[in-house]
mmCIF file of C-alpha atoms in Angstrom:
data_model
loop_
_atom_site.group_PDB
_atom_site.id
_atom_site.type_symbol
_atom_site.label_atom_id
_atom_site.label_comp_id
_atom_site.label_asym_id
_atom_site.label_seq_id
_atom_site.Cartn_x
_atom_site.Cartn_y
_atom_site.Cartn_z
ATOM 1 C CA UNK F 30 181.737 6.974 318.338
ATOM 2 C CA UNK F 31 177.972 7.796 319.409
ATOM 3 C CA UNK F 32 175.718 7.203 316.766
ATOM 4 C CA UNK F 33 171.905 8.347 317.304
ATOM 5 C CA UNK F 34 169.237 5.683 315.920
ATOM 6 C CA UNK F 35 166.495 7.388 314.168
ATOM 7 C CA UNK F 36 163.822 5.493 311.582
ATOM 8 C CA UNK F 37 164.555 5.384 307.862
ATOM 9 C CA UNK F 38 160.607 6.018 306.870
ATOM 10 C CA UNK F 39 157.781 7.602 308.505
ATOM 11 C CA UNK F 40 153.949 6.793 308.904
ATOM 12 C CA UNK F 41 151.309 9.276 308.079
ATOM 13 C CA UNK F 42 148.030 9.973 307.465
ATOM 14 C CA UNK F 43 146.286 11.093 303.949
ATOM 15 C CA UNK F 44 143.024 11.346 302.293
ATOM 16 C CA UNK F 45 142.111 10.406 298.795
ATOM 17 C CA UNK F 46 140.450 11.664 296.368
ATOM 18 C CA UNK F 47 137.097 10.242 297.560
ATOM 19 C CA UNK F 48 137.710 11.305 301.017
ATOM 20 C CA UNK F 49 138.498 8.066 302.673
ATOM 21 C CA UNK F 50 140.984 8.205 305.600
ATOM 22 C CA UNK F 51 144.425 6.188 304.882
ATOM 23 C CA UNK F 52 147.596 5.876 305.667
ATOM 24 C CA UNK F 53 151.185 5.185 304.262
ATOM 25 C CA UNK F 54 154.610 4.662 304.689
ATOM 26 C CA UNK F 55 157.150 8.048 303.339
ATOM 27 C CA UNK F 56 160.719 8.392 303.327
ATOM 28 C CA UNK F 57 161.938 10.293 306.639
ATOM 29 C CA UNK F 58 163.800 13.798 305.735
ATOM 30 C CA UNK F 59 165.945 14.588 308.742
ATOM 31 C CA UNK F 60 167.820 17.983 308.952
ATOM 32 C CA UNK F 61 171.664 16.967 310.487
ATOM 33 C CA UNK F 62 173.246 19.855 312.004
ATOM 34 C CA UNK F 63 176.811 19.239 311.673
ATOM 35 C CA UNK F 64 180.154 21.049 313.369
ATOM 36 C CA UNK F 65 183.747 20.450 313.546
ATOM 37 C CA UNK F 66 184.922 20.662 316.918
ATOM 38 C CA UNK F 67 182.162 22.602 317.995
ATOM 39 C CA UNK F 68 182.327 24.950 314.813
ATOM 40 C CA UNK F 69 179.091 25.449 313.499
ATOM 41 C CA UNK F 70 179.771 23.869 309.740
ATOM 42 C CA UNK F 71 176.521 22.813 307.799
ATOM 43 C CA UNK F 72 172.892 22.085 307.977
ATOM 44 C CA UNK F 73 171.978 18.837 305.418
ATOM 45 C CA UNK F 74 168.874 17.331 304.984
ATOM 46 C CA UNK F 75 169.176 13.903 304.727
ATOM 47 C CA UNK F 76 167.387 10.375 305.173
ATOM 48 C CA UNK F 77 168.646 8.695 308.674
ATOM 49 C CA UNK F 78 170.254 6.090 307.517
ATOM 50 C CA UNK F 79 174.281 5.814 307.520
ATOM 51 C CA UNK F 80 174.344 8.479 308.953
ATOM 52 C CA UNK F 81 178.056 8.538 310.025
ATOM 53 C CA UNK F 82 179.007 6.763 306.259
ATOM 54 C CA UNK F 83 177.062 10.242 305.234
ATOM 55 C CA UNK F 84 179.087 12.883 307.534
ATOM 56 C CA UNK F 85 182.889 10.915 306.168
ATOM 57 C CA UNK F 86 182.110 10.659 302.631
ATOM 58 C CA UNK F 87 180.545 14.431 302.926
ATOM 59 C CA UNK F 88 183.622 16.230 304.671
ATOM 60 C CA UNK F 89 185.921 14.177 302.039
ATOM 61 C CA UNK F 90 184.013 15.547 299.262
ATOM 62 C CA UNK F 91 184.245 19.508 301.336
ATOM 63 C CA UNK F 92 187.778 18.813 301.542
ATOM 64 C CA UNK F 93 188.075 18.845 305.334
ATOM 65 C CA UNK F 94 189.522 15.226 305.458
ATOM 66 C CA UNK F 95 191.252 12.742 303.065
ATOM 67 C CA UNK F 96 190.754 9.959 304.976
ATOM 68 C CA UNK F 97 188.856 8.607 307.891
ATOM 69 C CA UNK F 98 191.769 8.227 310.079
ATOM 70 C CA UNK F 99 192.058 12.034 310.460
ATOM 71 C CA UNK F 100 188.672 11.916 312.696
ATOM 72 C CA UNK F 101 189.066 11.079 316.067
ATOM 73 C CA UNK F 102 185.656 11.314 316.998
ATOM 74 C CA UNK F 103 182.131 11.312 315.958
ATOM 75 C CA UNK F 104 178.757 12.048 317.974
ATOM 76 C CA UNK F 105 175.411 12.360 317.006
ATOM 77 C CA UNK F 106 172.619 12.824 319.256
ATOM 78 C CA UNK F 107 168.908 13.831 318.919
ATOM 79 C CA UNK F 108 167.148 17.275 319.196
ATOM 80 C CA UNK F 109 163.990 18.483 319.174
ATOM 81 C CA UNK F 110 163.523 20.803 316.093
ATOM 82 C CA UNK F 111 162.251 24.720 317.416
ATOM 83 C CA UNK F 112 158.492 25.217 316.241
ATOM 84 C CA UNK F 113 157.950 22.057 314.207
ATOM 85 C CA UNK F 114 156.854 18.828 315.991
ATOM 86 C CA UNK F 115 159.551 16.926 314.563
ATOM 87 C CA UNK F 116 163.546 15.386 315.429
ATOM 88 C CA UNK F 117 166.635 16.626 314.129
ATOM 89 C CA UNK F 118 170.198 15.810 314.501
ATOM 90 C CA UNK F 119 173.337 16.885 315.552
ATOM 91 C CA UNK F 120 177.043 15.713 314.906
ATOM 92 C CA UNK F 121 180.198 16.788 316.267
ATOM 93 C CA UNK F 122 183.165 15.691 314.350
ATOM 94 C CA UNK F 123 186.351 16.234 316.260
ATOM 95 C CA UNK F 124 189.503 16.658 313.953
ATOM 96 C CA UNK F 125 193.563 15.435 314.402
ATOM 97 C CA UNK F 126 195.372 18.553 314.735
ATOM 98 C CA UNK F 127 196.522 19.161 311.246
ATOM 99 C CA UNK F 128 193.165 18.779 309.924
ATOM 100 C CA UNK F 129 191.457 20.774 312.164
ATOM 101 C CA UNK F 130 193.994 23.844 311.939
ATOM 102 C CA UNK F 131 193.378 23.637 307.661
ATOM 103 C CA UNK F 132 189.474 23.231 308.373
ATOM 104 C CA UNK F 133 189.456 26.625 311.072
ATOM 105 C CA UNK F 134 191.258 28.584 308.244
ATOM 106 C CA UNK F 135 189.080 27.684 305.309
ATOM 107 C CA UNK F 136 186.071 27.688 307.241
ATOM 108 C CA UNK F 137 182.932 29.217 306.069
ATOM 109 C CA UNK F 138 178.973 28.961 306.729
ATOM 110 C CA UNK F 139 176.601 26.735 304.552
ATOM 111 C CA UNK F 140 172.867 25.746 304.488
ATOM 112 C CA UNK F 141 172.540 22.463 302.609
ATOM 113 C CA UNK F 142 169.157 21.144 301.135
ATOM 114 C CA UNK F 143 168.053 18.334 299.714
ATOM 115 C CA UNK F 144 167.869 19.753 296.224
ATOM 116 C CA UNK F 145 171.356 21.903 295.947
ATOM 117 C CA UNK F 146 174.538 20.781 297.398
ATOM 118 C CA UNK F 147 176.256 24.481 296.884
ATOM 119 C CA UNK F 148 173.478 26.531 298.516
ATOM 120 C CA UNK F 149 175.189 28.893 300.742
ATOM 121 C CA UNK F 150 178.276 29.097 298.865
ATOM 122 C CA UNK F 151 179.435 32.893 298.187
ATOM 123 C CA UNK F 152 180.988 32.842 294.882
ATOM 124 C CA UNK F 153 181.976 31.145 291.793
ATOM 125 C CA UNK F 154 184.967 30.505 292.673
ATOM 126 C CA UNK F 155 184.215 28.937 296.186
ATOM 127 C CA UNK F 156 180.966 27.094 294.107
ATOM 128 C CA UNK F 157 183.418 25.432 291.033
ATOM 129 C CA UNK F 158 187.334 25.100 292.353
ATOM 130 C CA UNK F 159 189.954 23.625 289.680
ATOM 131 C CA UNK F 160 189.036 20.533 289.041
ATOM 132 C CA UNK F 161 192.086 17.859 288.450
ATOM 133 C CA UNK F 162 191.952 15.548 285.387
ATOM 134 C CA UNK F 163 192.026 11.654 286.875
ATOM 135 C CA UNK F 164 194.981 10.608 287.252
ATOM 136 C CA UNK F 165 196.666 7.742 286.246
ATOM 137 C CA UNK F 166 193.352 5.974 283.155
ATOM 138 C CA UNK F 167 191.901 7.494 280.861
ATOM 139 C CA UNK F 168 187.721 7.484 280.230
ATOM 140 C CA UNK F 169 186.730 4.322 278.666
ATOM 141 C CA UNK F 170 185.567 3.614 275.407
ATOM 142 C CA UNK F 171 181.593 3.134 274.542
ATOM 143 C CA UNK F 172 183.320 -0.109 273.790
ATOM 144 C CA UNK F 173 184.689 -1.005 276.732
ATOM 145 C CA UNK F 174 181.406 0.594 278.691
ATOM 146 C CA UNK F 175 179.040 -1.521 276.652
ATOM 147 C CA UNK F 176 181.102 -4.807 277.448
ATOM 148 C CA UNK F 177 181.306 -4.134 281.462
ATOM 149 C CA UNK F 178 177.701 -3.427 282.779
ATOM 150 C CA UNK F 179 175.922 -0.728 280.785
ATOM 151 C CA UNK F 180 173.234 -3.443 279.934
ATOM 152 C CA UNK F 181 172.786 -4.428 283.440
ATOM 153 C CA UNK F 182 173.173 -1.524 284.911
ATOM 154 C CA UNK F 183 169.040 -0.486 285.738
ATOM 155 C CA UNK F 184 168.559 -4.044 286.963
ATOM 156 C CA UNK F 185 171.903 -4.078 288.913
ATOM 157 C CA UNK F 186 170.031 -0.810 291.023
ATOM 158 C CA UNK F 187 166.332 -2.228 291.391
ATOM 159 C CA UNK F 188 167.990 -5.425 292.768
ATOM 160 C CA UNK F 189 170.070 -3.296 294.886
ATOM 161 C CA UNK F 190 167.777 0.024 296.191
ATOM 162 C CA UNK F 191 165.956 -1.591 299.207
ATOM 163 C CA UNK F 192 163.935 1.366 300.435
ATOM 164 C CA UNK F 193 163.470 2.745 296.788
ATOM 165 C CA UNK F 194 161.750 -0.375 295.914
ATOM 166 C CA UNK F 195 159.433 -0.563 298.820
ATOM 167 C CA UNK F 196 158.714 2.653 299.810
ATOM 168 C CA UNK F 197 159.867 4.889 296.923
ATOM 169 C CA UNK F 198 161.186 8.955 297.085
ATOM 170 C CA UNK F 199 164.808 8.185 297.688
ATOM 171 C CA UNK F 200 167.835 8.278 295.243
ATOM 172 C CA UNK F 201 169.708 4.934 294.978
ATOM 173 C CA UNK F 202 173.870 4.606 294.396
ATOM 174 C CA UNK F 203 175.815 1.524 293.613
ATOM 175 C CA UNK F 204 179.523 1.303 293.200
ATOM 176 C CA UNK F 205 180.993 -1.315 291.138
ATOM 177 C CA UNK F 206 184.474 -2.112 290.586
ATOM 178 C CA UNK F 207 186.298 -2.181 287.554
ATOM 179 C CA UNK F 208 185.130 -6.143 287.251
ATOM 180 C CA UNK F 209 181.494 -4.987 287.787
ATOM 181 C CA UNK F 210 181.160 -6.275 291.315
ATOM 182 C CA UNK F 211 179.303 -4.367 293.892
ATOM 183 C CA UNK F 212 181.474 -2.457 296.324
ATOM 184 C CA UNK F 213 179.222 -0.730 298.027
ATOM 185 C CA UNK F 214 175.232 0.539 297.674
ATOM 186 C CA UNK F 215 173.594 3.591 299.446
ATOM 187 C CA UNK F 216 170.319 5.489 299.405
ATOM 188 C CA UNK F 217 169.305 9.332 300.463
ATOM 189 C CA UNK F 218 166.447 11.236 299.525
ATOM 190 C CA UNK F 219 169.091 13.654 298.136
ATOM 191 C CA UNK F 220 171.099 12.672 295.092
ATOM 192 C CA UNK F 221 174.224 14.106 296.766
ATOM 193 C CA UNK F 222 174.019 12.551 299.822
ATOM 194 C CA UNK F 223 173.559 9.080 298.373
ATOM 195 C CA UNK F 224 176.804 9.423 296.677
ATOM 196 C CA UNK F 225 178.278 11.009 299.599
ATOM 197 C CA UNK F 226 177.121 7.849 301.463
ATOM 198 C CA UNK F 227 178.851 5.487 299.086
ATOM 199 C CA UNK F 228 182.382 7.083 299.420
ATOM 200 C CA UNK F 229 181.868 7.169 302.985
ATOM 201 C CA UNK F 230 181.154 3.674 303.383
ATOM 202 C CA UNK F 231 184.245 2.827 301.334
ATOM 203 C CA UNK F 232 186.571 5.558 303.458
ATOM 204 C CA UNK F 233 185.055 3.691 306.990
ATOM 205 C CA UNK F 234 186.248 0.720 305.659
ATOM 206 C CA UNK F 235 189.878 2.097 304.184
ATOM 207 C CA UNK F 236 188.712 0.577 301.225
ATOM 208 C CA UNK F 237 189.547 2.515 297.617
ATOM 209 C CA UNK F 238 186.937 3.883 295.300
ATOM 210 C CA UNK F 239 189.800 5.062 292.826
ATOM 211 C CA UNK F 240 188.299 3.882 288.972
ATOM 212 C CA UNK F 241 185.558 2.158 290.001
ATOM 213 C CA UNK F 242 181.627 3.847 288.541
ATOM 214 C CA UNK F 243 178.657 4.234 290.482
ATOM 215 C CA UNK F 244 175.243 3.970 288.925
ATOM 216 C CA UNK F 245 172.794 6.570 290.319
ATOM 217 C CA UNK F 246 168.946 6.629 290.147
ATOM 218 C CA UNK F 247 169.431 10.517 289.515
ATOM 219 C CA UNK F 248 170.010 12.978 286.744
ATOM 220 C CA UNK F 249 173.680 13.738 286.886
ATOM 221 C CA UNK F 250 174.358 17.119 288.256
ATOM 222 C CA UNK F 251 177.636 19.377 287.973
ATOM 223 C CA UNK F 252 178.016 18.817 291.919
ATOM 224 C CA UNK F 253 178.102 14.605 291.260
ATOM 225 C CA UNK F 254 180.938 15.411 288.709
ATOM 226 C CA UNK F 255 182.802 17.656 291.583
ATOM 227 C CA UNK F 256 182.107 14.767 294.407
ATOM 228 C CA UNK F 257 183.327 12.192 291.490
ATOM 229 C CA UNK F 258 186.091 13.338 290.763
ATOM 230 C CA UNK F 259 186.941 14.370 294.310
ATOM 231 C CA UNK F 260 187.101 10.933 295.127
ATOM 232 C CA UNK F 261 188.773 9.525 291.229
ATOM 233 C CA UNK F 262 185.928 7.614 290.274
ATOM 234 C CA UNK F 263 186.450 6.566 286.951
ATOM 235 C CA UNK F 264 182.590 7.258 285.614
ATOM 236 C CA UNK F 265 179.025 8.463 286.809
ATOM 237 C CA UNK F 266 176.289 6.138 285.168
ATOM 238 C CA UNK F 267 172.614 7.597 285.603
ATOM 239 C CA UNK F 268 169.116 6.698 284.821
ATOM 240 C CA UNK F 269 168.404 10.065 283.779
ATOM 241 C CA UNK F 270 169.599 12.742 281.728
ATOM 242 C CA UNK F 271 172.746 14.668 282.969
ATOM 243 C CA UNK F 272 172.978 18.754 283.045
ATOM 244 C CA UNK F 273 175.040 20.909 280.237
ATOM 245 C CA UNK F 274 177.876 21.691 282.951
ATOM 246 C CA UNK F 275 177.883 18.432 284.608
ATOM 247 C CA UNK F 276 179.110 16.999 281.142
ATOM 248 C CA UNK F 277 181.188 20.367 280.704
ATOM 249 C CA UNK F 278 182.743 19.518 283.479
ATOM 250 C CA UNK F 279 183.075 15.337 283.480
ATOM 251 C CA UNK F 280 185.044 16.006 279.798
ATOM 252 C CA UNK F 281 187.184 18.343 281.515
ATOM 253 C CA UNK F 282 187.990 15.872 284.680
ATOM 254 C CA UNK F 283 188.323 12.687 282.624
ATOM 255 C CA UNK F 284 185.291 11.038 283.961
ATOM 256 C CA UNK F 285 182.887 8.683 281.468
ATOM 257 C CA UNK F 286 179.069 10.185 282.054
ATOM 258 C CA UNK F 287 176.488 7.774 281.113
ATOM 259 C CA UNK F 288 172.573 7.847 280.416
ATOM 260 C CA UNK F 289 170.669 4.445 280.754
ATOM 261 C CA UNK F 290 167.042 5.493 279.273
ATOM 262 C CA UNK F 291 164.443 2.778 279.674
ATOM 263 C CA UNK F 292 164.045 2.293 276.461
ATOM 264 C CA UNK F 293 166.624 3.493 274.225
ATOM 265 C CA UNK F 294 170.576 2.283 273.855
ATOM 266 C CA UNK F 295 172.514 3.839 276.478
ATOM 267 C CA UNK F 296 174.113 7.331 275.989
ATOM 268 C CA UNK F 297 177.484 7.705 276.314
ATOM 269 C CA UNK F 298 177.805 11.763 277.098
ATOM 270 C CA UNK F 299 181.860 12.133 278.547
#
């Protein structure tokens, strides 16, 4: 695999309030262009770091692959973005046979942006397919949530977001286990790339992510819940509040929705 190496954060120049000249450190937003075998597939905006963890855990969660041993190659390479002054991305993901016969018969256009993960999409149906109820557990209890990491859970993600706690603008995830240890931690200025990172990581290293929970620094959106359950986590535990459908849709697929305010006792929504 060729992997491009492109900076995490970005220097730049502002002026305050009083007109003095400064300058800071920002979060790098870098548009990836990705195809399948050539096929133009998607356009995501995303922050350059695990970048390839990003493209796996992404085309598991699009349904293009189930596990990482169905890619036989991945390349990403630098371009020069047309009329901005600024470097883009693009990855070619070449598919086993099987998999790349199912992806040229589903296949459709997307744009992806760092705000909405189903931009693009043409219809309800295409937007929010059947979801299947997790198999095997059922949700746990507020009990059984308040006695694993609920508690710990906001310091568990400031000791564990790197680039959200010195730089700031970027969505943190953390997957624990079932015994509360770390799995695996990733960071995106886009909620749904973070998580998309995380299940990557695990898929790279054939490791499972079935019933473990990932803490998020992120409302919970009714794409998480899809992405969840896509890959049988067992719960999605957020720092902010979640959507109506995203719980809507976590009751219906089995999966425990949290809310850790800063204050207040944790909410227990699905």
């Amino acid at each position: 695999m060729t992997l491009a190496n492109v900076n995490a954060t970005h220097i730049t120049d502002f002026a305050t309030s009083d007109g003095k000249q400064q300058n800071s450190t920002i979060i790098n937003e870098t548009p990836v262009a990705i195809s399948i075998d050539e096929i133009n597939y998607a356009v995501m905006m995303i922050t350059p770091v695990d970048i390839e963890a990003f493209i796996v855990g992404f085309l598991f969660t699009e349904n293009i692959i189930d596990s990482f041993s169905e890619i036989k190659d991945l390349t990403i390479s630098k371009t020069q973005i047309p009329n901005i002054n600024s470097t883009g991305l693009l990855a070619n993901v070449a598919l086993i046979g099987r998999k790349l016969s199912q992806f040229k018969h589903q296949h459709r256009s997307r744009l992806g942006k760092t705000g909405c993960g189903i931009c693009g999409i043409e219809s309800l149906d295409l937007a929010f397919p059947n979801i299947e109820r997790r198999k095997d557990k059922k949700p746990k209890s507020i009990a059984e949530l308040d006695t694993m990491f609920l508690n710990t859970a906001r310091s568990i993600m400031e000791r564990y977001q790197e680039l959200g706690k010195t730089i700031g603008g970027i969505h943190g995830a953390v997957v624990l286990n079932e015994k509360g240890d770390v799995e695996c931690t990733a960071e995106d200025i886009g909620r749904h790339n973070a998580l998309d990172k995380a299940i990557g990581k695990q898929l790279i290293q054939r490791k499972t992510i079935d019933h473990c929970f990932c803490i998020m620094t992120s409302r919970c959106s009714a794409e998480l819940v899809q992405k969840a359950a896509r890959a049988n986590l067992a719960g999605l535990i957020h720092l902010a509040s979640p959507s109506s459908l995203a719980v809507e849709m976590a009751k219906h697929a089995g999966i425990n929705v949290v809310h850790i305010p800063k204050v207040d006792l944790p909410r227990v929504y699905a």
